[in-house]
Amino acid sequence: MFTTRFLDIPPLNGVAGTVRVPGSKSISNRALLLAGFASGTTVIEGLLHSDDTRVMLDALVQLGCRIEAEPDRLIVHGAGARPALRSATFFLGNAGTAMRPLTAALAIVAASTGASFELRGTPRMHERPIGDLVDALRALGCGVECFGREGYPPLRVSAGSGPLALAAPIRVRGDVSSQFLSALLLALPLRADAADAVIEVEGELISKPYVEITSKLLGAFGIDVERDGTQRFRLRGGQTLRSPGRFAVEGDASSASYFIAAAAIGAIEAPLRIEGIDSASIQGDIAFADAARAMGAQVESHSGWLDVRRGRWPLAAIDLDCNALPDAAMTLAALALFADGTSHLRNIASWRVKETDRLAAMARELRKVGATVEEGDDFLSITPPTIWRAASIATYDDHRMAMAMSLAAFNPLVGGGTSVPMRILDPRCVGKTWPDYFEALFTVATASREAIPVLAIDGPTASGKGTLASAVAAALGYRLLDSGAVYRAAAKAALDAGIDADDGRALADLAAALDLRFDADRCFLDGDDVSDTLRLEEVGAVASRISAWPMVRAALLDVQLAFRSVPGLVADGRDMGSVVFRDAELKVFLTAGPAERAERRYKQLISKGISANIDSLRADLESRDARDRNRSASPLVPAEGALMLDNSALSVEASVEAVLVAWQERRPFDRSPV
Ligand code: DC
């Protein structure tokens, strides 16, 4: 997961390969709730691991469920319909799929056991209405007290006035959120009373497909929901939640929408394969595939995956009532950027009470990239940009804002020389439903080499390049190339093979055939983790000698160039800015006095338990500097235009800050929001 303050996505020019979507949030949280209140043990496969399911899991643990996490499955030992817990406070973050059903379930439990529970969330959760559910629960006879604002969390549920009032239908409004109806349906099997329960929906039920998911899940846990259209539901008395033993969660259709959209825009040569979902999905957002088809995508459904590619281009503008697919409709808003005219997304008033006011947020952010947007009470009309702008996209702690707007990075595909990066602020918000969304995007998205930004940091040995480069890479969410490690690996291979540092030809052949792999901050040579050996002084000394051979440098060039991949690269070494990445957006030349550097190297070695002598270290590094500086091939010199940074008297943090400030100045984004 990217936990950086912002993430810059370079201009993308295609998608290819395979991506697997994580488990459905709506199904995962319903399955967890039902498994938690069922009797028996449920093995859940394909569960989503994200902020929202974490919140539900924590609540189940609090309730007294025993949970066993295994690599591919989760085992829930249900607490049954009468958990022993009598009083507790549940913190439910900003997870609507936890707050609503748990409010109903705990209210009904409290009504029969006399327990008292508090339910709280984030400040945004306390702005999201729950009054329609509270009204229905009170009419049913549950005790519900909103102790912030009436009709909003936080709230307390406790024993009500008497037995549940099931003689008359329970009435609930369905036009603000379908989750109120779903919550009642999920909770009513917990009632102690054996009478039938009838629910009548007032107003037009929105997001109908989610109620479909609720009834299917209840069916899996032994509860039959009789229904008359979408207005009247009956749960016969005497039914209790029973674990199905095993339950498989299908992939998330809303999450799939981002990749269906990416493929509609950028899968030009071959389809993008999206695993974990197909058209038989029980999730309403699978209808996004039809909407994408209507705009021009070619979508083929197989058993367990979709193959999606670009069809018509540019995409056809769309005019759609989005009531049935409120979440995936946000993806349509981003797709509309690539259409041949104005798209109209209608009946989306529910966007206003989601993670943020999505109508206002989407309008604002789409305008930033250059689109013309009309925002109505319950619709958006979107006309694609004539001129695209690099934009700092605010995400409002809303995962879907981040994921949908990331599609704007495919702007080079509109042609005409358009090519601007997109900055996603606070990318970690995707953790709500897909913590590794950006990683998934970056495995399938392609960009032209020159569009991928590089920040080069060069300097003499022990100047602190490595520390600086890795901190900068972490702050930007970029890949890191420690080119010294590449030369050191070649040196280690030469030492192992007994090749003389003066035999340039043999060294070059060896370098060209290196089996070298970098994984996170570890380096593997011929499959062995050699990261620690590479730091040895003798290896560094040989690296310095063999790196003077132009043939060796040429042989190691491709390994280094291959590091330049989406979203960007921080490269450290001697010639990153001057030779390997001449077009780097920022070049830094880092220096420090020899005494300072000798002391740093000394401390580094001592901390690793390696004995060292500070004077000989200083002599060593000065002679290595001289060799690196005086060699004819790629001598150690500051690249033209490099930012000269002497960090002798700077802390690591101050050096990092100086580089990040210089980086920001070179990026095309408005800097104020970061
Ligand atoms: O940065 P370092 O100490 O790990 O580098 C080891 C040697 O590799 C160094 O003495 C010079 C050589 N090197 C190089 O020639 N060019 C680079 N880009 C990086 C390192």
XYZ file of C-alpha atoms and ligand atoms in Angstrom:
694
model
C 0.000 0.000 0.000
C 1.245 3.510 -0.802
C 1.297 5.509 2.407
C 2.935 8.588 0.927
C 1.403 12.052 1.204
C 0.811 12.030 -2.524
C 1.408 9.732 -5.441
C 2.311 11.049 -8.878
C 1.087 8.847 -11.688
C 2.984 9.471 -14.909
C 1.054 9.774 -18.161
C -0.002 6.208 -19.013
C -0.321 4.889 -22.540
C -1.802 1.422 -22.140
C -2.681 -1.590 -20.017
C -1.720 -5.196 -20.557
C -1.605 -8.416 -18.618
C -3.671 -9.800 -15.777
C -5.018 -8.286 -12.610
C -6.902 -10.000 -9.779
C -9.550 -8.035 -7.936
C -9.823 -8.440 -4.156
C -12.932 -9.838 -2.476
C -16.163 -7.861 -2.513
C -16.509 -5.442 0.373
C -20.286 -5.753 0.562
C -20.212 -9.531 0.512
C -17.233 -9.764 2.882
C -18.797 -7.616 5.575
C -22.191 -9.298 5.297
C -20.563 -12.739 5.443
C -18.527 -11.707 8.492
C -21.570 -10.340 10.296
C -23.674 -13.420 9.595
C -20.825 -15.803 10.456
C -20.260 -13.843 13.668
C -23.870 -14.121 14.826
C -24.431 -17.639 13.481
C -23.986 -20.763 15.471
C -21.159 -22.921 14.191
C -17.921 -22.306 12.399
C -17.639 -20.645 9.005
C -14.609 -20.889 6.762
C -14.606 -17.755 4.598
C -12.557 -17.841 1.415
C -11.627 -14.877 -0.746
C -12.375 -12.393 2.027
C -11.386 -8.803 1.393
C -8.611 -7.565 3.683
C -9.074 -3.823 3.977
C -9.867 -1.059 6.460
C -13.618 -1.728 6.284
C -13.400 -5.456 6.863
C -10.849 -4.883 9.640
C -13.426 -2.752 11.414
C -16.034 -5.519 11.148
C -13.562 -8.180 12.261
C -12.556 -6.138 15.296
C -16.222 -5.788 16.204
C -16.731 -9.551 15.975
C -13.724 -10.168 18.199
C -15.159 -7.696 20.697
C -18.437 -9.593 20.568
C -16.596 -12.723 21.608
C -16.089 -14.530 18.288
C -12.905 -16.501 17.932
C -11.236 -15.789 14.598
C -8.457 -17.816 13.006
C -6.629 -16.194 10.118
C -4.997 -18.537 7.632
C -3.199 -17.457 4.462
C -6.151 -17.876 2.074
C -9.073 -18.142 4.403
C -10.514 -16.917 7.630
C -12.261 -19.111 10.159
C -15.009 -17.507 12.232
C -16.337 -19.305 15.282
C -19.753 -17.695 15.607
C -20.895 -16.098 18.855
C -24.512 -17.068 18.067
C -27.547 -14.822 18.269
C -27.059 -14.205 22.023
C -23.480 -13.064 22.566
C -22.516 -13.005 26.231
C -21.219 -9.426 26.017
C -23.390 -7.004 28.006
C -21.780 -3.664 27.448
C -19.181 -2.335 25.002
C -18.215 0.544 22.734
C -17.625 -0.317 19.088
C -15.485 1.937 16.917
C -16.505 1.420 13.306
C -14.323 3.890 11.410
C -16.012 5.176 8.281
C -17.407 1.783 7.281
C -21.077 2.100 6.390
C -21.202 -1.660 5.798
C -20.284 -2.118 9.479
C -22.143 0.790 11.127
C -25.573 0.158 9.650
C -25.954 -3.622 10.096
C -24.218 -3.631 13.486
C -26.519 -0.877 14.731
C -29.509 -3.015 13.782
C -28.026 -6.298 14.957
C -26.829 -4.962 18.315
C -30.129 -3.135 18.854
C -32.051 -6.362 18.398
C -29.605 -8.309 20.565
C -29.865 -5.607 23.259
C -33.662 -5.729 23.083
C -33.648 -9.382 24.036
C -30.686 -9.525 26.424
C -30.806 -6.138 28.119
C -27.272 -5.316 26.978
C -26.187 -1.792 26.109
C -23.753 -0.942 23.310
C -22.245 2.252 21.953
C -21.385 2.616 18.269
C -19.009 5.314 17.093
C -17.057 6.172 13.977
C -14.839 8.773 12.360
C -16.027 12.396 12.220
C -17.242 11.747 8.652
C -19.237 8.731 9.841
C -20.902 11.043 12.346
C -22.077 13.151 9.389
C -23.589 10.234 7.509
C -27.334 9.874 8.174
C -28.707 6.800 9.886
C -32.034 8.316 11.026
C -34.233 6.151 8.805
C -32.789 3.044 10.434
C -33.006 4.539 13.919
C -36.699 5.384 13.331
C -37.460 1.856 12.156
C -35.640 0.289 15.123
C -37.434 2.532 17.631
C -40.810 1.719 16.073
C -39.865 -1.916 16.484
C -39.349 -1.318 20.206
C -35.546 -1.111 20.392
C -33.864 1.490 22.547
C -31.731 3.772 20.362
C -30.254 7.020 21.581
C -28.279 9.327 19.295
C -26.001 11.257 21.618
C -24.458 13.534 19.029
C -26.899 14.823 16.468
C -30.341 13.163 16.246
C -30.374 10.754 13.293
C -26.583 10.362 13.131
C -23.962 8.283 14.922
C -22.595 8.107 17.582
C -25.419 6.226 19.199
C -26.293 3.821 21.965
C -28.555 0.802 21.628
C -30.145 -0.766 24.692
C -33.182 -2.677 25.886
C -36.328 -0.973 24.675
C -39.766 -0.593 26.145
C -40.743 -4.259 25.936
C -40.919 -7.101 23.452
C -40.381 -6.290 19.779
C -43.464 -4.934 18.031
C -43.731 -7.378 15.170
C -47.507 -7.392 14.763
C -47.454 -4.500 12.319
C -45.023 -4.209 9.395
C -41.745 -2.474 10.152
C -41.544 0.563 7.927
C -38.223 1.841 6.670
C -37.320 4.489 4.135
C -35.314 3.205 1.190
C -34.517 6.379 -0.709
C -31.444 7.592 1.211
C -29.569 4.325 1.533
C -30.520 0.728 0.826
C -28.255 -0.194 3.730
C -31.041 0.564 6.227
C -33.238 -2.122 4.716
C -30.274 -4.490 4.413
C -29.369 -3.842 8.039
C -32.864 -4.784 9.220
C -32.933 -7.901 7.069
C -29.544 -8.999 8.397
C -30.503 -8.270 12.013
C -34.023 -9.633 12.246
C -32.966 -13.297 12.330
C -31.419 -12.428 15.739
C -34.801 -11.636 17.313
C -35.831 -13.843 20.214
C -39.455 -13.594 19.165
C -40.828 -16.394 16.959
C -43.324 -14.179 15.132
C -42.992 -13.394 11.442
C -41.333 -10.057 10.643
C -42.555 -7.967 7.735
C -40.682 -4.956 6.405
C -42.255 -2.378 4.166
C -40.077 0.039 2.252
C -41.217 3.636 1.991
C -40.155 5.652 -1.032
C -38.254 4.334 -4.018
C -35.621 1.845 -2.940
C -32.227 2.950 -4.246
C -29.228 0.719 -4.956
C -31.593 -2.267 -5.260
C -28.869 -4.793 -6.178
C -27.354 -4.502 -2.709
C -30.599 -5.808 -1.200
C -30.284 -8.714 -3.614
C -26.839 -9.460 -2.129
C -28.331 -9.283 1.363
C -31.022 -11.843 0.572
C -28.578 -14.188 -1.154
C -26.216 -14.027 1.826
C -29.074 -14.647 4.248
C -30.072 -17.622 2.104
C -26.553 -19.028 2.437
C -26.871 -18.740 6.230
C -30.217 -20.558 6.331
C -32.648 -17.629 6.286
C -35.312 -17.468 3.652
C -36.431 -13.952 2.688
C -39.836 -13.836 1.022
C -40.324 -10.745 -1.050
C -42.863 -8.902 -2.988
C -40.849 -6.840 -5.477
C -38.573 -4.457 -3.643
C -41.200 -2.911 -1.364
C -42.222 -5.704 0.999
C -40.129 -8.392 2.677
C -41.135 -11.181 5.067
C -38.902 -13.221 7.361
C -40.823 -16.121 8.760
C -40.405 -16.732 12.466
C -38.387 -19.585 13.881
C -35.513 -19.312 11.393
C -32.057 -19.048 12.919
C -28.688 -18.227 11.404
C -26.800 -21.388 10.588
C -23.281 -21.453 9.253
C -23.020 -22.883 5.738
C -19.649 -24.343 6.813
C -17.764 -22.732 3.956
C -18.464 -19.482 2.183
C -16.596 -18.125 -0.848
C -16.545 -14.360 -1.393
C -16.479 -13.334 -5.034
C -14.224 -10.559 -6.311
C -15.434 -6.988 -5.905
C -17.369 -5.752 -8.922
C -16.900 -2.088 -7.967
C -13.135 -2.646 -7.735
C -13.210 -4.413 -11.101
C -14.799 -1.312 -12.650
C -11.494 0.605 -12.542
C -9.777 -2.041 -14.604
C -12.725 -2.570 -16.965
C -12.470 1.172 -17.548
C -8.674 1.123 -17.900
C -9.010 -1.662 -20.476
C -11.746 0.192 -22.367
C -9.277 3.067 -22.652
C -5.941 1.366 -22.960
C -6.060 -2.382 -23.774
C -5.362 -1.854 -27.447
C -3.307 -4.833 -28.628
C -4.812 -7.522 -26.409
C -7.494 -7.738 -23.746
C -6.710 -7.096 -20.109
C -7.649 -10.110 -18.023
C -9.517 -9.289 -14.808
C -9.641 -12.290 -12.504
C -11.999 -12.946 -9.601
C -15.206 -11.732 -11.213
C -17.474 -12.609 -14.133
C -20.889 -11.649 -15.439
C -22.624 -14.188 -13.181
C -21.702 -11.994 -10.180
C -24.450 -11.297 -7.640
C -23.191 -7.719 -7.274
C -25.117 -4.929 -8.926
C -21.940 -3.122 -9.935
C -21.255 -5.855 -12.480
C -23.707 -3.808 -14.583
C -20.766 -1.461 -15.011
C -19.555 -3.907 -17.681
C -22.730 -3.175 -19.693
C -22.266 0.565 -19.286
C -18.644 0.238 -20.440
C -19.878 -1.833 -23.402
C -22.373 0.881 -24.251
C -19.471 3.317 -24.320
C -17.489 1.064 -26.647
C -15.557 -1.491 -24.562
C -15.392 -5.115 -25.647
C -16.108 -7.245 -22.605
C -15.987 -11.036 -22.699
C -17.041 -12.968 -19.646
C -15.521 -16.347 -18.799
C -15.974 -18.496 -15.754
C -14.060 -16.584 -13.080
C -12.639 -13.769 -15.179
C -13.367 -11.017 -17.677
C -11.354 -10.195 -20.784
C -11.755 -6.532 -21.630
C -10.308 -4.477 -24.456
C -10.792 -1.247 -26.239
C -13.482 -1.326 -28.933
C -14.823 1.946 -30.114
C -12.491 4.937 -29.777
C -13.016 7.548 -28.648
C -15.626 6.145 -26.321
C -19.262 7.038 -26.915
C -20.711 9.524 -24.442
C -23.360 7.965 -22.209
C -26.657 9.070 -20.676
C -27.531 6.731 -17.832
C -29.751 6.382 -14.769
C -27.124 5.162 -12.297
C -29.433 4.304 -9.402
C -28.574 0.610 -9.580
C -24.802 1.112 -9.634
C -24.004 4.063 -7.409
C -20.394 3.105 -6.657
C -19.291 2.042 -10.121
C -20.961 5.124 -11.580
C -18.021 7.116 -10.210
C -15.843 5.137 -12.585
C -18.183 6.157 -15.411
C -17.561 9.766 -14.468
C -13.850 9.199 -15.080
C -14.516 7.229 -18.288
C -16.555 10.184 -19.513
C -13.241 12.074 -19.793
C -12.471 9.878 -22.806
C -15.844 10.138 -24.574
C -16.752 11.855 -27.805
C -19.218 14.257 -26.209
C -21.089 15.125 -23.034
C -22.102 12.255 -20.726
C -24.990 12.525 -18.262
C -24.995 10.477 -15.052
C -28.450 10.685 -13.500
C -30.154 9.706 -10.253
C -27.001 9.826 -8.169
C -28.189 11.916 -5.215
C -27.043 9.134 -2.848
C -23.457 10.120 -3.713
C -23.879 13.038 -1.342
C -24.086 10.858 1.774
C -21.216 8.491 1.001
C -17.605 8.660 2.217
C -17.733 12.291 1.137
C -20.179 14.398 -0.883
C -19.111 12.556 -3.998
C -21.171 14.693 -6.354
C -19.420 17.885 -5.354
C -16.029 16.183 -5.025
C -16.180 14.509 -8.416
C -17.288 17.714 -10.134
C -14.429 19.654 -8.542
C -11.720 17.133 -9.371
C -12.904 16.476 -12.942
C -12.761 20.211 -13.561
C -9.174 20.302 -12.311
C -8.034 18.037 -15.163
C -9.835 20.283 -17.645
C -13.329 18.781 -18.032
C -16.443 20.931 -18.195
C -18.827 19.709 -15.525
C -22.379 20.624 -14.647
C -23.353 19.539 -11.147
C -27.035 19.145 -10.348
C -28.753 17.981 -7.173
C -28.766 14.441 -8.449
C -26.812 14.425 -11.710
C -23.464 15.218 -13.303
C -22.912 16.195 -16.923
C -19.331 15.784 -18.031
C -17.693 17.101 -21.189
C -14.113 15.911 -21.777
C -11.242 18.397 -21.590
C -10.045 20.102 -24.725
C -6.806 20.832 -22.904
C -5.760 18.402 -20.201
C -4.010 19.732 -17.150
C -1.690 18.037 -14.691
C -3.800 18.071 -11.539
C -3.379 17.521 -7.808
C -6.435 15.378 -7.168
C -7.891 15.709 -3.670
C -9.383 12.424 -2.477
C -11.488 13.421 0.563
C -10.570 10.221 2.426
C -12.655 8.466 -0.223
C -11.143 5.389 -1.850
C -13.343 5.713 -4.916
C -12.232 9.287 -5.588
C -8.625 8.072 -5.695
C -9.265 4.994 -7.812
C -11.668 6.626 -10.272
C -9.549 9.740 -10.788
C -6.374 7.694 -11.298
C -7.859 6.837 -14.726
C -7.212 10.420 -15.804
C -3.542 9.420 -16.070
C -4.383 7.602 -19.320
C -4.716 11.010 -21.014
C -1.939 10.381 -23.614
C -4.394 7.994 -25.293
C -6.628 10.889 -26.353
C -3.823 11.758 -28.778
C -2.807 15.134 -30.094
C 0.310 15.214 -27.953
C -1.553 15.258 -24.642
C 0.636 13.847 -21.882
C 0.253 15.067 -18.320
C 0.821 13.311 -15.003
C -1.797 13.149 -12.251
C -1.063 13.640 -8.573
C -3.293 11.669 -6.193
C -3.276 13.226 -2.731
C -3.401 10.891 0.268
C -3.368 7.675 -1.799
C -3.663 5.525 1.308
C -7.432 6.130 1.295
C -7.746 3.186 -1.116
C -7.093 0.999 1.947
C -10.840 1.105 2.584
C -11.504 -1.475 -0.112
C -8.283 -2.186 -2.013
C -5.036 -1.451 -0.158
C -2.918 -2.560 -3.130
C -4.916 -0.816 -5.830
C -2.026 1.296 -7.080
C 0.390 -1.621 -7.031
C -2.133 -3.520 -9.185
C -2.500 -0.550 -11.525
C 1.252 -0.198 -11.884
C 1.744 -3.870 -12.748
C -0.545 -3.627 -15.761
C -0.199 0.012 -16.820
C 2.474 1.061 -19.282
C 4.066 4.412 -19.934
C 6.584 5.595 -22.463
C 10.065 5.515 -21.000
C 10.578 9.254 -21.201
C 7.265 9.887 -19.435
C 8.472 8.056 -16.310
C 10.120 10.581 -13.987
C 13.610 9.982 -12.642
C 15.317 11.702 -9.746
C 19.059 11.111 -9.921
C 21.288 11.362 -6.859
C 25.026 11.108 -7.503
C 27.999 11.650 -5.283
C 31.157 10.135 -3.882
C 31.277 7.080 -1.680
C 29.849 7.458 1.853
C 28.257 10.794 1.046
C 24.945 9.463 2.302
C 23.451 8.930 -1.173
C 21.969 5.579 -0.278
C 20.199 6.844 2.821
C 18.988 9.961 1.046
C 17.844 8.102 -2.058
C 15.905 5.493 -0.167
C 14.182 8.116 2.019
C 13.268 10.174 -1.055
C 12.009 7.084 -2.893
C 9.881 6.163 0.118
C 8.427 9.685 0.325
C 7.492 9.644 -3.351
C 6.436 5.995 -3.593
C 9.004 5.511 -6.367
C 11.259 2.582 -7.143
C 14.854 2.788 -6.009
C 17.967 1.938 -7.995
C 21.136 1.534 -5.958
C 23.466 1.385 -8.941
C 26.437 0.864 -6.635
C 24.888 -2.490 -5.725
C 24.845 -3.417 -9.414
C 28.598 -2.738 -9.675
C 29.222 -4.450 -6.376
C 27.292 -7.515 -7.535
C 29.436 -7.627 -10.653
C 32.505 -7.330 -8.414
C 31.296 -10.161 -6.197
C 30.659 -12.339 -9.253
C 34.184 -11.530 -10.501
C 35.703 -12.402 -7.118
C 33.749 -15.679 -7.032
C 34.785 -16.559 -10.565
C 38.404 -15.565 -9.898
C 38.419 -13.024 -12.732
C 41.114 -10.393 -12.512
C 39.981 -6.780 -12.171
C 42.346 -5.951 -15.059
C 40.722 -8.366 -17.488
C 38.141 -6.003 -19.000
C 36.849 -8.390 -21.657
C 36.190 -11.257 -19.248
C 34.622 -8.835 -16.758
C 32.315 -7.407 -19.422
C 31.201 -10.903 -20.480
C 30.553 -11.786 -16.880
C 28.624 -8.535 -16.292
C 26.477 -9.103 -19.379
C 25.427 -12.528 -18.138
C 24.765 -11.597 -14.492
C 21.712 -13.264 -12.965
C 20.779 -10.324 -10.807
C 17.443 -9.650 -9.166
C 16.360 -6.919 -6.779
C 13.426 -7.434 -4.489
C 12.489 -4.616 -2.136
C 15.885 -3.684 -0.653
C 17.487 -7.095 -1.099
C 19.795 -8.109 -3.927
C 19.949 -11.662 -5.270
C 22.856 -12.964 -7.329
C 22.276 -16.377 -8.915
C 19.288 -16.718 -6.616
C 21.278 -16.066 -3.396
C 20.624 -13.059 -1.192
C 23.993 -11.274 -1.346
C 22.836 -7.901 0.060
C 25.106 -8.071 3.106
C 28.197 -9.400 1.318
C 27.929 -6.557 -1.179
C 28.516 -4.012 1.587
C 31.975 -5.444 2.398
C 34.864 -3.038 1.793
C 36.799 -5.517 -0.347
C 33.803 -5.896 -2.680
C 33.456 -2.090 -2.874
C 37.145 -1.747 -3.734
C 36.893 -4.273 -6.574
C 33.646 -2.574 -7.747
C 35.492 0.704 -7.960
C 38.199 -0.909 -10.125
C 35.989 -2.876 -12.490
C 33.608 0.051 -12.925
C 36.425 1.960 -14.640
C 36.056 -0.366 -17.662
C 33.785 1.173 -20.324
C 32.850 -2.343 -21.508
C 31.713 -3.275 -18.020
C 29.682 -0.075 -17.739
C 28.053 -0.745 -21.101
C 27.210 -4.306 -20.081
C 25.486 -3.087 -16.926
C 23.543 -0.282 -18.589
C 20.373 -2.224 -19.439
C 20.035 -3.626 -15.922
C 19.957 -0.045 -14.658
C 17.659 1.333 -17.359
C 15.138 -1.417 -16.615
C 14.548 0.104 -13.192
C 12.763 3.011 -14.819
C 9.199 1.885 -14.411
C 5.829 3.283 -13.375
C 5.301 5.350 -11.251
C 8.893 6.677 -11.156
C 12.481 6.101 -10.100
C 15.010 7.459 -7.654
C 18.460 6.361 -8.817
C 21.657 6.741 -6.849
C 25.225 6.302 -7.954
C 28.019 8.165 -9.722
C 26.663 8.751 -13.212
C 22.900 8.537 -12.832
C 22.352 12.140 -13.914
C 25.355 12.480 -16.216
C 25.066 9.257 -18.245
C 22.403 6.697 -17.421
C 19.381 8.970 -16.956
C 20.439 12.127 -18.745
C 16.822 13.251 -18.989
C 16.239 12.940 -15.210
C 13.806 15.581 -14.032
C 16.030 16.437 -11.087
C 19.732 15.716 -10.637
C 21.297 16.033 -7.230
C 25.030 15.948 -6.547
C 25.609 15.106 -2.951
C 28.878 15.764 -1.202
C 30.346 15.825 2.271
C 33.881 16.427 3.506
C 36.198 13.361 3.590
C 36.477 13.444 7.410
C 32.708 13.458 7.744
C 32.306 10.634 5.238
C 35.033 8.503 6.869
C 33.274 8.890 10.181
C 29.901 7.897 8.700
C 31.356 4.821 7.061
C 33.118 3.958 10.344
C 29.878 4.179 12.317
C 28.056 2.164 9.691
C 30.599 -0.651 9.888
C 30.827 -0.653 13.669
C 27.028 -0.802 13.954
C 27.148 -3.961 11.868
C 29.770 -5.460 14.153
C 32.556 -5.057 11.565
C 35.792 -3.689 13.018
C 37.258 -0.662 11.252
C 39.957 1.973 11.448
C 38.869 5.509 10.723
C 42.199 6.687 9.225
C 42.502 3.820 6.805
C 38.816 4.250 5.885
C 39.500 7.881 5.042
C 42.581 7.014 2.981
C 40.556 4.328 1.223
C 37.688 6.532 0.304
C 39.946 9.327 -0.873
C 41.764 6.965 -3.205
C 38.442 5.550 -4.408
C 37.176 9.099 -5.039
C 40.310 9.851 -7.027
C 39.837 6.716 -9.120
C 36.103 7.365 -9.666
C 36.826 10.991 -10.547
C 39.790 10.437 -12.857
C 38.621 7.453 -14.855
C 37.847 8.144 -18.500
C 34.521 6.269 -18.537
C 31.736 8.127 -16.714
C 33.979 9.919 -14.235
C 32.357 11.098 -11.043
C 31.369 14.656 -11.931
C 28.257 16.632 -11.167
C 25.779 16.383 -14.037
C 24.955 19.597 -15.826
C 22.268 21.489 -13.954
C 22.657 19.311 -10.863
C 21.535 20.625 -7.524
C 24.741 20.723 -5.429
C 24.046 19.604 -1.905
C 26.780 19.471 0.729
C 25.263 17.558 3.599
C 28.303 17.684 5.960
C 26.271 19.736 8.417
C 22.777 18.556 7.471
C 20.652 15.943 9.179
C 19.212 13.204 6.976
C 15.748 14.773 7.369
C 17.032 18.169 6.275
C 18.738 16.676 3.198
C 15.572 14.759 2.286
C 13.499 17.897 2.692
C 15.877 19.907 0.494
C 15.629 17.326 -2.279
C 11.844 17.034 -1.995
C 11.454 20.808 -2.187
C 13.602 20.904 -5.338
C 11.567 18.014 -6.762
C 8.257 19.757 -6.116
C 9.530 22.832 -7.901
C 10.194 20.816 -11.029
C 6.847 19.037 -11.117
C 3.968 20.529 -13.063
C 1.511 20.471 -10.152
C -0.073 23.194 -8.152
C 1.829 22.812 -4.879
C -0.545 24.451 -2.461
C -2.582 21.398 -1.372
C 0.386 19.153 -0.519
O 28.123 3.624 -4.205
P 28.970 2.371 -3.919
O 30.066 2.597 -2.934
O 28.088 1.209 -3.544
O 29.623 1.998 -5.320
C 30.567 0.971 -5.461
C 31.475 1.297 -6.625
O 30.755 1.164 -7.849
C 32.016 2.702 -6.606
O 33.326 2.782 -6.109
C 32.020 3.138 -8.041
C 31.125 2.179 -8.736
N 29.908 2.830 -9.223
C 29.979 3.424 -10.453
O 31.027 3.444 -11.068
N 28.881 3.992 -10.991
C 27.737 3.995 -10.317
N 26.646 4.548 -10.876
C 27.639 3.423 -9.026
C 28.780 2.848 -8.496
